[in-house]
């Protein structure tokens, strides 16, 4: 069991995820997620989940952030903060789905990239990407 870090760890990144969560478009699940992705150069790209009436086009907050960054030419990342929960409630620990973990694995070194799962009170758990997806299909297999 991963212990909580001292409250306030990487607060700027967590705050950015909390802010992004406010823009979640989730009328179907009513589950709002925010993410903030930090590039190796220190820039922060945020994302929220965006749902669709036909459901399958729905995109998670994490992938929104990754695709925004990559589309602007940033492909090296240090960490991501994620916060989610029922709309109208304070956010809590929201681990990324398998699809988002696969997308993170495309661009991030699993042994150094840090995934921060936060609560609204700024208590945060920290994982390496490799802990969340230990035997993932890595790009190196086919490159
Ligand atoms: N969702 C995310 O945005 N990120 C996650 O890590 C888990 C799930 C979204 C997808 C969907 O809009 C809603 O949360 C409920 O699954």
Coordinates of C-alpha atoms and ligand atoms in Angstrom, one line a residue:
X1 CA 0.0 0.0 0.0
X2 CA 1.5 3.3 -1.1
X3 CA 1.6 5.8 1.8
X4 CA 0.4 9.4 1.4
X5 CA 3.2 11.9 1.1
X6 CA 3.3 15.1 3.2
X7 CA 0.3 17.2 2.2
X8 CA 1.3 19.8 -0.4
X9 CA 3.9 17.7 -2.3
X10 CA 4.1 19.3 -5.8
X11 CA 1.2 21.6 -4.9
X12 CA 1.5 23.6 -8.1
X13 CA 1.0 20.6 -10.3
X14 CA -1.9 19.3 -8.1
X15 CA -3.5 22.8 -8.1
X16 CA -3.3 22.8 -11.9
X17 CA -5.1 19.4 -12.0
X18 CA -7.8 20.7 -9.6
X19 CA -8.3 23.7 -11.8
X20 CA -8.5 21.6 -15.0
X21 CA -11.1 19.3 -13.3
X22 CA -13.5 22.3 -13.3
X23 CA -13.7 22.1 -17.1
X24 CA -14.6 18.4 -17.2
X25 CA -17.4 17.8 -19.6
X26 CA -19.0 14.7 -18.1
X27 CA -22.9 14.9 -18.3
X28 CA -23.2 11.1 -18.6
X29 CA -21.0 9.7 -15.9
X30 CA -21.1 12.8 -13.8
X31 CA -17.5 11.9 -12.8
X32 CA -15.1 14.8 -13.3
X33 CA -11.3 14.3 -13.7
X34 CA -8.5 16.8 -14.0
X35 CA -4.9 16.1 -14.9
X36 CA -1.7 18.2 -15.1
X37 CA 1.3 16.9 -17.0
X38 CA 4.7 18.4 -16.5
X39 CA 7.3 18.3 -19.3
X40 CA 11.0 17.8 -18.7
X41 CA 11.4 21.5 -19.5
X42 CA 9.0 22.4 -16.7
X43 CA 5.9 23.4 -18.7
X44 CA 2.5 22.2 -17.5
X45 CA -0.2 20.9 -19.8
X46 CA -3.6 20.3 -18.3
X47 CA -6.5 18.1 -19.3
X48 CA -10.0 17.2 -18.3
X49 CA -12.3 14.3 -19.4
X50 CA -14.6 15.1 -22.3
X51 CA -17.6 12.7 -22.9
X52 CA -19.7 12.0 -25.9
X53 CA -23.4 11.1 -26.3
X54 CA -22.2 8.1 -28.2
X55 CA -19.9 7.2 -25.3
X56 CA -16.9 5.6 -27.1
X57 CA -15.4 8.9 -28.2
X58 CA -15.0 9.9 -24.6
X59 CA -11.5 10.9 -23.7
X60 CA -9.9 10.8 -20.2
X61 CA -8.3 13.8 -18.6
X62 CA -4.8 12.2 -18.8
X63 CA -4.9 11.6 -22.5
X64 CA -6.3 15.1 -23.2
X65 CA -3.2 16.5 -21.4
X66 CA -0.8 14.2 -23.2
X67 CA -2.3 14.9 -26.6
X68 CA -2.3 18.7 -26.0
X69 CA 1.4 18.5 -25.2
X70 CA 2.4 16.3 -28.0
X71 CA 0.5 18.3 -30.5
X72 CA 2.6 21.3 -29.4
X73 CA 5.8 19.5 -29.8
X74 CA 6.5 18.3 -26.3
X75 CA 7.2 14.6 -25.9
X76 CA 9.4 14.3 -22.8
X77 CA 7.6 14.3 -19.5
X78 CA 8.5 14.2 -15.8
X79 CA 5.2 13.7 -14.0
X80 CA 1.4 13.9 -14.0
X81 CA -1.0 14.9 -11.2
X82 CA -4.5 13.4 -11.4
X83 CA -7.6 14.1 -9.3
X84 CA -11.1 12.9 -9.9
X85 CA -14.4 12.1 -8.3
X86 CA -18.2 12.6 -8.5
X87 CA -19.1 16.0 -9.9
X88 CA -19.9 18.4 -7.1
X89 CA -17.7 16.6 -4.6
X90 CA -14.1 17.3 -3.7
X91 CA -11.7 15.3 -5.8
X92 CA -10.0 12.1 -4.6
X93 CA -7.6 9.4 -5.6
X94 CA -8.3 8.5 -9.3
X95 CA -5.9 6.0 -10.8
X96 CA -5.5 6.2 -14.6
X97 CA -7.3 3.7 -16.8
X98 CA -5.4 1.1 -18.8
X99 CA -5.7 3.0 -22.0
X100 CA -4.2 6.1 -20.4
X101 CA -1.4 4.1 -18.9
X102 CA -0.6 2.7 -22.4
X103 CA -0.5 6.2 -23.8
X104 CA 1.8 7.4 -21.0
X105 CA 4.0 4.4 -21.7
X106 CA 4.4 5.6 -25.3
X107 CA 6.1 8.8 -24.2
X108 CA 7.4 8.4 -20.6
X109 CA 10.2 6.4 -19.1
X110 CA 8.3 4.0 -16.8
X111 CA 11.1 3.8 -14.3
X112 CA 11.3 7.6 -13.7
X113 CA 8.0 9.1 -14.7
X114 CA 6.0 10.0 -11.5
X115 CA 2.2 9.6 -11.3
X116 CA 0.7 11.7 -8.5
X117 CA -2.8 10.7 -7.3
X118 CA -4.2 13.5 -5.2
X119 CA -7.1 14.4 -3.0
X120 CA -8.7 17.8 -2.7
X121 CA -6.9 18.3 0.7
X122 CA -3.6 18.0 -1.2
X123 CA -2.7 14.6 0.3
X124 CA -1.0 12.8 -2.5
X125 CA 0.3 9.3 -3.3
X126 CA 3.2 9.0 -5.7
X127 CA 3.8 6.0 -8.0
X128 CA 6.3 5.3 -10.8
X129 CA 4.6 4.5 -14.1
X130 CA 6.2 1.1 -13.9
X131 CA 4.4 0.3 -10.7
X132 CA 1.0 1.0 -12.3
X133 CA 1.7 -0.9 -15.5
X134 CA 4.6 -3.3 -14.8
X135 CA 4.4 -5.5 -17.8
X136 CA 3.0 -3.0 -20.3
X137 CA 3.6 -3.2 -24.1
X138 CA 6.5 -0.8 -24.6
X139 CA 7.2 1.0 -27.9
X140 CA 10.8 -0.5 -27.8
X141 CA 9.3 -3.9 -28.7
X142 CA 8.4 -2.8 -32.2
X143 CA 10.7 0.2 -32.8
Ligands
LIG1 N1 -11.8 9.1 -16.5 C1 -10.7 9.9 -16.6 O1 -10.8 11.0 -17.2 N2 -9.6 9.5 -16.1 C2 -9.4 8.4 -15.4 O2 -8.3 8.1 -14.9 C3 -10.5 7.5 -15.2 C4 -11.8 7.8 -15.9 C5 -13.1 9.6 -17.0 C6 -13.7 8.9 -18.2 C7 -15.2 9.2 -18.0 O3 -15.5 10.4 -18.6 C8 -15.4 9.3 -16.5 O4 -14.1 9.5 -16.0 C9 -16.0 8.0 -15.9 O5 -15.3 6.9 -16.3

